[in-house]
CSV table of C-alpha atoms and ligand atoms in Angstrom, one decimal:
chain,number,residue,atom,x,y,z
A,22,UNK,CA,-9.7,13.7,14.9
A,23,UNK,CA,-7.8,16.1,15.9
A,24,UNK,CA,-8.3,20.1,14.9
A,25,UNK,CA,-5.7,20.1,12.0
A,26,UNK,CA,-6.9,17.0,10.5
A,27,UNK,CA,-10.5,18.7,10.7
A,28,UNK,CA,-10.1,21.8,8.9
A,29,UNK,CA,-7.7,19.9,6.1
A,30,UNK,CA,-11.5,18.0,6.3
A,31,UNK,CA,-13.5,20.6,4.7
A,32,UNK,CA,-10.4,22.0,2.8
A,33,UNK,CA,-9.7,18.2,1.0
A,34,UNK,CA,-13.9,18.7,0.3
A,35,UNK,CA,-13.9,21.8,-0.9
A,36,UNK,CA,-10.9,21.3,-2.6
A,37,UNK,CA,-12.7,18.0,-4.5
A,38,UNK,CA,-16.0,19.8,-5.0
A,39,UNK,CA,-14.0,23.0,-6.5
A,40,UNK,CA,-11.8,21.4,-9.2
A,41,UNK,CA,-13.2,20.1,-12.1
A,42,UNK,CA,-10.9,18.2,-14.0
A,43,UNK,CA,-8.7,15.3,-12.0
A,44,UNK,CA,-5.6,13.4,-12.5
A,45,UNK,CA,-5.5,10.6,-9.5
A,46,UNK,CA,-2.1,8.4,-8.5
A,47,UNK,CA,-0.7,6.4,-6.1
A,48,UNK,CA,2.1,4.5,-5.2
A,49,UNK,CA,4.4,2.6,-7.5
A,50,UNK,CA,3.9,-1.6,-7.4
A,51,UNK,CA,0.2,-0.7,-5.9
A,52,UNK,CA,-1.5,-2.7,-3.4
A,53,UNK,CA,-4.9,-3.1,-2.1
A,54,UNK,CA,-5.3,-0.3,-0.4
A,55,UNK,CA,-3.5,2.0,-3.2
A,56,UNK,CA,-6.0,0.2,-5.8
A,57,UNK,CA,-9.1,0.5,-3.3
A,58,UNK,CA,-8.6,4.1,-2.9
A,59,UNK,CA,-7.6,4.6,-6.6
A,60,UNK,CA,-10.3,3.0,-7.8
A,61,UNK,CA,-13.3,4.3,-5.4
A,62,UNK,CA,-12.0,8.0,-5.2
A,63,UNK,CA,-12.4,7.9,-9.2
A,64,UNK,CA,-15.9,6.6,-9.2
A,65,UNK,CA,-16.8,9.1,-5.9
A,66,UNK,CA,-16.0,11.8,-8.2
A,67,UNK,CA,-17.3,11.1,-11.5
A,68,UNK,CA,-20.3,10.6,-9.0
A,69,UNK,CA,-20.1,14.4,-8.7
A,70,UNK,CA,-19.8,15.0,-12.8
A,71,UNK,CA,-15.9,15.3,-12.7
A,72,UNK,CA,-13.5,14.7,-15.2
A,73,UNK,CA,-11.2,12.1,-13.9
A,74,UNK,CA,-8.0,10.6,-14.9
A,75,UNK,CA,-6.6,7.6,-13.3
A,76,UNK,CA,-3.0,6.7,-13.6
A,77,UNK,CA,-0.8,2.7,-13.0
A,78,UNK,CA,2.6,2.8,-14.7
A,79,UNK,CA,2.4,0.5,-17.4
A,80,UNK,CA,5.0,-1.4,-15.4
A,81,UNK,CA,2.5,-2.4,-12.9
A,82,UNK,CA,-0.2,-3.9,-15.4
A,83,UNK,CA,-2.1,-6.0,-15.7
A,84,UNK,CA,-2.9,-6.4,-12.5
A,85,UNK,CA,-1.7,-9.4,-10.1
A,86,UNK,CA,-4.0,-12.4,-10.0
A,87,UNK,CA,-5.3,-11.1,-6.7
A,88,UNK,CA,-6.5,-7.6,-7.8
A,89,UNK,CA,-7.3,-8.8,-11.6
A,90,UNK,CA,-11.3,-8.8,-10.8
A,91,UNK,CA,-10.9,-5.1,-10.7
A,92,UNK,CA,-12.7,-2.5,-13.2
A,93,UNK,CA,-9.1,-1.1,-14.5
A,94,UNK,CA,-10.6,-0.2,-18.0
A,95,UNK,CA,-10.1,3.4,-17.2
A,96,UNK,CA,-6.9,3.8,-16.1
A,97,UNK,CA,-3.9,5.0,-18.1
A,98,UNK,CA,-0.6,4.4,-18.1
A,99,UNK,CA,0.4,7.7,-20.2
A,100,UNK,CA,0.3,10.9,-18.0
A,101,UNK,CA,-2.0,13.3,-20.0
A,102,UNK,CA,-1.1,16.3,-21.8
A,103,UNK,CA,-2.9,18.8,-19.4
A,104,UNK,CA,-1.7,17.2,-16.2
A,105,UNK,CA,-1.1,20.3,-14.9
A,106,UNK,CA,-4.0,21.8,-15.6
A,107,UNK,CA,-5.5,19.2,-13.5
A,108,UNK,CA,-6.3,18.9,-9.4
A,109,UNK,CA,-3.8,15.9,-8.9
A,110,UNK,CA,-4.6,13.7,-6.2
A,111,UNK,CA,-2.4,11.3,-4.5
A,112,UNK,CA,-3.5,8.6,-2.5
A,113,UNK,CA,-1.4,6.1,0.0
A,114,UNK,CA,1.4,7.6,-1.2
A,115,UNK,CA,4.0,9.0,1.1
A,116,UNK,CA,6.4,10.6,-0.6
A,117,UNK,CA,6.7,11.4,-4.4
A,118,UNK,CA,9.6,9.3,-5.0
A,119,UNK,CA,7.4,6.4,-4.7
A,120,UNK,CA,5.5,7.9,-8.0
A,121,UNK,CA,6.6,7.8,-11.6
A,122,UNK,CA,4.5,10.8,-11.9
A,123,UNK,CA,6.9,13.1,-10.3
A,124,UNK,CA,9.1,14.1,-13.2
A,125,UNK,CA,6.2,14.7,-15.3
A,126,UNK,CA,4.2,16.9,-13.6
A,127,UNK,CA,7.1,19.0,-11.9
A,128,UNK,CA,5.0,21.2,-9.9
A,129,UNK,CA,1.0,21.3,-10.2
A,130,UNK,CA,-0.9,23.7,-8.9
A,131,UNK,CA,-3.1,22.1,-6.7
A,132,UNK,CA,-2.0,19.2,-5.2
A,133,UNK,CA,-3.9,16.7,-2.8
A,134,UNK,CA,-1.9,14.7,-0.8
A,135,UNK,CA,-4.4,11.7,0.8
A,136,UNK,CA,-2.3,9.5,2.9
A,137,UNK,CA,-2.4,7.3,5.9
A,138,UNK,CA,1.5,6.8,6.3
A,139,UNK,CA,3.1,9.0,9.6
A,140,UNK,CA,6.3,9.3,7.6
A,141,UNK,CA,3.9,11.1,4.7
A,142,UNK,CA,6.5,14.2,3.3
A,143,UNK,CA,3.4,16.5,3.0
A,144,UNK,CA,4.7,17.2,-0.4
A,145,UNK,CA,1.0,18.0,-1.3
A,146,UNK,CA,-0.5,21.7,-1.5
A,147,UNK,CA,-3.2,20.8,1.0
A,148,UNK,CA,-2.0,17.5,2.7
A,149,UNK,CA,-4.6,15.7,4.4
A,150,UNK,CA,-2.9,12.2,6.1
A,151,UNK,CA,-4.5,11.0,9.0
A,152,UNK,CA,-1.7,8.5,10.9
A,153,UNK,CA,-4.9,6.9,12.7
A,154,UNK,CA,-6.7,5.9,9.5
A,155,UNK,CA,-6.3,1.9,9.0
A,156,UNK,CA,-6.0,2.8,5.5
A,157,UNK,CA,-6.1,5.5,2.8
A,158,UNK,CA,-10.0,3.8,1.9
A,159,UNK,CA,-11.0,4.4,5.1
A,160,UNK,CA,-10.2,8.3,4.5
A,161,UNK,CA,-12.1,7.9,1.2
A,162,UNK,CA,-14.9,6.7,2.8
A,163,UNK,CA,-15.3,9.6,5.4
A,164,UNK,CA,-14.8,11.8,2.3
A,165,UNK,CA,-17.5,10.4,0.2
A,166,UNK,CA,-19.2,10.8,3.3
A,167,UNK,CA,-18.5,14.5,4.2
A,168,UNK,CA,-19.1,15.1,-0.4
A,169,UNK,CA,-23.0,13.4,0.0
A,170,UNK,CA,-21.7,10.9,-2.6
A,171,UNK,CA,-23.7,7.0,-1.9
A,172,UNK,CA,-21.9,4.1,-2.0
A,173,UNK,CA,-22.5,1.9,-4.6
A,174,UNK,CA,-21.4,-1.5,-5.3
A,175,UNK,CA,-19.0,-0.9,-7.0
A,176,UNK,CA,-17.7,2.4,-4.6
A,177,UNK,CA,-17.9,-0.2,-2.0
A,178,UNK,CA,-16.1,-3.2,-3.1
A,179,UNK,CA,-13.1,-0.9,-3.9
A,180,UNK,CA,-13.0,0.5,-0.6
A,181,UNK,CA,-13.3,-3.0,1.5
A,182,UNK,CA,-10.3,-4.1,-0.8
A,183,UNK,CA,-8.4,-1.0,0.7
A,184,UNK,CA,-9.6,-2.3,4.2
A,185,UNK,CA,-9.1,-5.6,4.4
A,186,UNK,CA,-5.6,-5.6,2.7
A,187,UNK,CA,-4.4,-3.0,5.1
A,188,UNK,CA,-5.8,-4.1,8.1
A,189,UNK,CA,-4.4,-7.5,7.3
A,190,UNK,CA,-8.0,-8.6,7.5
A,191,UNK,CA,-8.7,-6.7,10.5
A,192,UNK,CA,-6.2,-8.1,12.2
A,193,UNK,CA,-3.5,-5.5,13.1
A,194,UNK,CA,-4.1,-3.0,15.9
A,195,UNK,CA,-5.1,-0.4,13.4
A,196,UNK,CA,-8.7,-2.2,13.2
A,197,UNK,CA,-10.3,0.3,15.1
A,198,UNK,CA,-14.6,0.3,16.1
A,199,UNK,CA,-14.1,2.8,13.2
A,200,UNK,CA,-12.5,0.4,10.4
A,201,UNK,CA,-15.5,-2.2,12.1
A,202,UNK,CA,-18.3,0.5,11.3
A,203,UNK,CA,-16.8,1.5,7.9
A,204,UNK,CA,-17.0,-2.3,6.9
A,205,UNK,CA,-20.5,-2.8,8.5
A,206,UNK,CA,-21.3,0.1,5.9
A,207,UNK,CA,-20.1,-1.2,3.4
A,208,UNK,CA,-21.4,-4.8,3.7
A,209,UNK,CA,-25.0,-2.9,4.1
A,210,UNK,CA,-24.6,-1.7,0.6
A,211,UNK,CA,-24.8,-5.1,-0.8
A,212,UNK,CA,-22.0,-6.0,-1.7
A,213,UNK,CA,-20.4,-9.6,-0.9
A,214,UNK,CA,-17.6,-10.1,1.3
A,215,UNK,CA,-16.6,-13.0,1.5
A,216,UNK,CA,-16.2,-13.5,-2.5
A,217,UNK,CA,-13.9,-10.4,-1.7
A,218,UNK,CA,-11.5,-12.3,0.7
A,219,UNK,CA,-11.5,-15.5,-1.8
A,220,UNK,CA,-10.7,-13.4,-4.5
A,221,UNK,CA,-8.0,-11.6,-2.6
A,222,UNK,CA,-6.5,-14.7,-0.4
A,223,UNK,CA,-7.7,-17.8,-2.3
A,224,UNK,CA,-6.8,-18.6,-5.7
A,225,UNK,CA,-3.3,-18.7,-5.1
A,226,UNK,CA,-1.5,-20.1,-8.3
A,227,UNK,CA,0.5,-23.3,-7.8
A,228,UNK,CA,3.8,-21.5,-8.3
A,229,UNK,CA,3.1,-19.0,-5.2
A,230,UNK,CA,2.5,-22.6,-3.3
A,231,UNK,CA,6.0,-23.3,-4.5
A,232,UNK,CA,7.5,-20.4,-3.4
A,233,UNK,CA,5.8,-20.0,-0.1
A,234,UNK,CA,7.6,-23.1,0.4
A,235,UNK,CA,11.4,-21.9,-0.5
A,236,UNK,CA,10.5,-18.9,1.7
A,237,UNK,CA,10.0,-21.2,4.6
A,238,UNK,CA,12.5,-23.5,4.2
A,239,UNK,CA,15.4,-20.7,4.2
A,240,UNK,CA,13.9,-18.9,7.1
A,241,UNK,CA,16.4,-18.2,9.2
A,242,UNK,CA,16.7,-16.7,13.3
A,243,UNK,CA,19.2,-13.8,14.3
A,244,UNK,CA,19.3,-12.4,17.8
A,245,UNK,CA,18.0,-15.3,19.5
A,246,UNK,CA,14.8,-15.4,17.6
A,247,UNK,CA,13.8,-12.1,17.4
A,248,UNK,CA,14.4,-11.4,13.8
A,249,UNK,CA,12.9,-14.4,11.4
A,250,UNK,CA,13.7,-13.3,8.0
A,251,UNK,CA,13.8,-14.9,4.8
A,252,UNK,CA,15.9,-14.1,1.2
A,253,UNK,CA,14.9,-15.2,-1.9
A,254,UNK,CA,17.2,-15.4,-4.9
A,255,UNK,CA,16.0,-14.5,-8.8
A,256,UNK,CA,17.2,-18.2,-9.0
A,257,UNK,CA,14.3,-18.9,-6.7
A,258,UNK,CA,11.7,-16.5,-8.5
A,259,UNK,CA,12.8,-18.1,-11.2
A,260,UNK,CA,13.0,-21.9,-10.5
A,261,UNK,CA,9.6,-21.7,-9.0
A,262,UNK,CA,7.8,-20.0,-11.9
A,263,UNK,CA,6.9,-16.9,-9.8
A,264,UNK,CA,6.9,-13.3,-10.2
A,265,UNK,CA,8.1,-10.8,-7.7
A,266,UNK,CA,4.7,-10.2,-6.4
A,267,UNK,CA,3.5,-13.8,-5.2
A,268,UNK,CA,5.8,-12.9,-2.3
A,269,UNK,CA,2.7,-11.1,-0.6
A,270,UNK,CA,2.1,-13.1,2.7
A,271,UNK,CA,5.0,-14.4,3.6
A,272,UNK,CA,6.7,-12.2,5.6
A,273,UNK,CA,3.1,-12.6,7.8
A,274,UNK,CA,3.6,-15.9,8.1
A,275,UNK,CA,7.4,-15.3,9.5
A,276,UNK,CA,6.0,-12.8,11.8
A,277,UNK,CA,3.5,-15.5,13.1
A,278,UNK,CA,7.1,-17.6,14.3
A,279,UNK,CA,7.4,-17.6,18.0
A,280,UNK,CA,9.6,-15.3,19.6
A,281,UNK,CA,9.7,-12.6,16.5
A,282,UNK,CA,9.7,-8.9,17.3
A,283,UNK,CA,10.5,-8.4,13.6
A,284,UNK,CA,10.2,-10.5,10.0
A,285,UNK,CA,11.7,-9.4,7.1
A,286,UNK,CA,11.6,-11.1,3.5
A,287,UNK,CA,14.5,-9.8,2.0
A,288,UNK,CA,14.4,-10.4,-2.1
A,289,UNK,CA,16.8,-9.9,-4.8
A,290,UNK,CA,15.5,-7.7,-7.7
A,291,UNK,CA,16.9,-6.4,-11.2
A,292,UNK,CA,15.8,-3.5,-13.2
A,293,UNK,CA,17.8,-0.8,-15.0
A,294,UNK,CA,19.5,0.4,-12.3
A,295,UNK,CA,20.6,-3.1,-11.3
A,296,UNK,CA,20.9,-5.8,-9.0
A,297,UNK,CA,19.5,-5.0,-5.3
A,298,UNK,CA,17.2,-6.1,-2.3
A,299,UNK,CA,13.5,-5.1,-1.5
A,300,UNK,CA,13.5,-5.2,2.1
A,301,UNK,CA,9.8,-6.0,3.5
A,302,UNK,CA,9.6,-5.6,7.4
A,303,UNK,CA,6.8,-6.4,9.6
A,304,UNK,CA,6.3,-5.8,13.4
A,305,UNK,CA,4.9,-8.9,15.5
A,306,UNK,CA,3.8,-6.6,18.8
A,307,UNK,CA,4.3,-3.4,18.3
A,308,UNK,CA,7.2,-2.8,20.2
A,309,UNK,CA,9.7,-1.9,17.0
A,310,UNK,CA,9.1,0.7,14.9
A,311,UNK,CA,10.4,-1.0,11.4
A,312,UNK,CA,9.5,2.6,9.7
A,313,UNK,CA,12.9,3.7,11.8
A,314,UNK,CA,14.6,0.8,9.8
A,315,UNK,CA,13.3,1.1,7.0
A,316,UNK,CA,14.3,4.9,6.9
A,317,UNK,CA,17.6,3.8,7.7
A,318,UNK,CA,17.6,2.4,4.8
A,319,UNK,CA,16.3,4.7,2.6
A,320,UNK,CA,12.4,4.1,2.3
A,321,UNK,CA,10.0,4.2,4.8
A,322,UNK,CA,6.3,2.9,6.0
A,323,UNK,CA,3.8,2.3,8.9
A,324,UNK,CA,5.9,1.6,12.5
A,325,UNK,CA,4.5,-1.9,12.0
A,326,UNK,CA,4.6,-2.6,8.6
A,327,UNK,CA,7.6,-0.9,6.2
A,328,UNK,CA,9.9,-1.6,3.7
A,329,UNK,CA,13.3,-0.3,1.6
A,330,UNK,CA,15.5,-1.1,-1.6
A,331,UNK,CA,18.8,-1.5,-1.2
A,332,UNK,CA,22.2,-1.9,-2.8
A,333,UNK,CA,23.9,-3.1,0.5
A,334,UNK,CA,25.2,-7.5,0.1
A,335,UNK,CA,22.5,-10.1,1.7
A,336,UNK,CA,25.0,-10.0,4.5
A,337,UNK,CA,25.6,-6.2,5.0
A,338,UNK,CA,22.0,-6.2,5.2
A,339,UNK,CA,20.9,-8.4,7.9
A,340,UNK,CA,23.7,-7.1,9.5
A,341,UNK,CA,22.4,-3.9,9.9
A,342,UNK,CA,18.9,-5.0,10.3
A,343,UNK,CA,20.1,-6.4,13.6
A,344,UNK,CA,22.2,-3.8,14.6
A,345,UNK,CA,18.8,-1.8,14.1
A,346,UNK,CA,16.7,-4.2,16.3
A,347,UNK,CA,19.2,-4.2,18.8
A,348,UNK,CA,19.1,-0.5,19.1
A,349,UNK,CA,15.3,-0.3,20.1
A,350,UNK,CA,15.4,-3.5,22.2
B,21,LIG,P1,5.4,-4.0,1.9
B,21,LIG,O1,6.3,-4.7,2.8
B,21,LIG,O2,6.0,-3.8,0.5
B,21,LIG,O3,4.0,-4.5,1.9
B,21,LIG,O4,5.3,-2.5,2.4
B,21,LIG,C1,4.9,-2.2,3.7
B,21,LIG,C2,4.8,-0.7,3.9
B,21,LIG,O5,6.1,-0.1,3.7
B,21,LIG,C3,3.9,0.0,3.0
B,21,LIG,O6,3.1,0.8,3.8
B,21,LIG,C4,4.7,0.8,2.1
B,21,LIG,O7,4.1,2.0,1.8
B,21,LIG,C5,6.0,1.0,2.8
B,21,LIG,N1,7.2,0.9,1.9
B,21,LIG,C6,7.6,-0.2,1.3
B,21,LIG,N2,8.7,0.0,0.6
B,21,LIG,C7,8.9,1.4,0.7
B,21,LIG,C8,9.9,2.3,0.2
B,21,LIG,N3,10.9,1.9,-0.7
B,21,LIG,N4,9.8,3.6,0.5
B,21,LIG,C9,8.8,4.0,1.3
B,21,LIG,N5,7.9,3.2,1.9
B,21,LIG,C10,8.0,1.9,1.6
B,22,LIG,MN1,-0.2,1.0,0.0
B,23,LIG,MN1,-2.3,2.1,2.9
């Protein structure tokens, strides 16, 4: 780690073992990783005797079928009175517009900003984002670490979710010996691991089967191969019985085409402010930074894995996802 990142160390510790009342986010439409490090930072720190608040926008409950095995009994989906009285933590979250907490607690005090994203605003009053983690759990875990807190089970489970989902089951290059040795830790504790990945990957309702299938039969090439992208309709969502989230996965699979620098899954959503895209980018070597795209667009992410919303046409959009490619190839 570098010296920066090892002095925000101890001031992230000192900072969790000083406050005694919490309010933890993370990132709107939360995945495993924002669940895993959710979930585990809450238990590390009532651990230590702290009041701890948890907060998922109503919007986002229950839980998709893959996460729904997790504890969410605690968490609220009203932002509490004396939020800023509280330390608020935010984890895998790089900037506050990707939180329906910002309007609501304007400006607190003390603000801890945990992130693994290199396009992380540092929005936080101590910001401690390390772009080499695999994943905000892994920073969790070196934190429970430096706090004396033991893993349990249930500390444990939480934080493999945040591992395996990020590392896309320790398969991107961000699987370092360090990811390896956090999950041999973790394993050690007890817990099981393979029930983990079934409950995560296995399971899959018919109607994500069905859409899966609509995804790959409107895949389409652009610049000789090298972009593999997919769009799905509401029609589709809707003629297949799916919600927006049993798109998780394909845009791996589209990545997995031969010849693909990028994949994309580009899917039509509506919500109050209307109609628009979720763009969903993933890089197949490397070679493409998709968080330059996706900026372009308006959001942001890992250079492998990134995303945007748009109000740009299907056609305006592809259009300037390969003008994009084009420009770093
Ligand atoms: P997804 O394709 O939704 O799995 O997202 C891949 C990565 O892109 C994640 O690390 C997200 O944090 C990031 N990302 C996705 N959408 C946005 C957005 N609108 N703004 C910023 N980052 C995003
Ligand atoms: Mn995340
Ligand atoms: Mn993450």
């Amino acid at each position: 780690m570098n010296p920066t990142a090892t002095q925000s160390r101890e001031q992230t510790i000192s900072a969790l073992q000083q406050g005694e009342r919490f309010l933890l986010v993370t990132h709107e439409h939360p995945d495993g990783d924002a669940l895993g490090s959710l979930l585990s930072m809450s238990l590390i720190l009532r651990a230590l005797g702290k009041d701890v608040v948890s907060f998922i926008a109503a919007d986002d409950l229950p839980l998709s079928y893959e996460y729904d095995w997790l504890d969410v009994s605690d968490i609220v989906s009203e932002i509490p009175r004396d939020a800023d009285e509280r330390v608020v933590v935010f984890l895998d979250c790089g900037n506050t517009e990707r939180s329906p907490l910002v309007d609501a607690a304007a400006a607190p005090e003390h603000l801890l900003n945990i992130d693994h994203h290199h396009d992380n605003t540092r929005f936080g009053s101590i910001d401690y984002v390390l772009e080499d983690a695999s994943s905000t759990a892994e920073i969790v875990w070196d934190l429970a670490n430096g706090l004396g807190v033991a893993l349990t089970p249930e500390i444990a489970e939480a934080l493999y979710l945040g591992l395996i989902t990020d590392t896309g089951r320790f398969m991107y290059p961000n699987a370092t010996p360090r990811s390896h040795a956090m999950a041999t830790e973790l394993l050690a504790v007890g817990i099981d691991g393979n029930l983990i990945f079934r409950r995560v990957y296995e399971n899959l309702p018919e109607a994500k089967l069905h859409l899966f299938a609509r995804a790959l039969t409107v895949a389409e090439r652009y610049l000789d191969g090298r972009l593999t992208l997919s769009v799905l309709s509401n029609d589709d969502f809707e003629q297949c019985g799916a919600p927006a989230s049993y798109t998780e996965g394909i845009v791996d699979f589209l990545r997995a085409v031969d010849g693909t620098r990028v994949a994309a899954l580009i899917r039509e959503t509506t919500d109050e402010s209307g109609q628009s895209y979720r763009v969903s980018m993933r890089s197949s070597d490397g070679e493409i930074d998709v968080s330059m795209i996706a900026r372009a667009g308006g959001g942001g992410g890992h250079p492998a894995a990134a995303g945007f919303k748009s109000e740009l046409g299907r056609d305006d959009l592809i259009a300037l996802l390969c003008e994009q490619i084009s420009e770093q190839s």
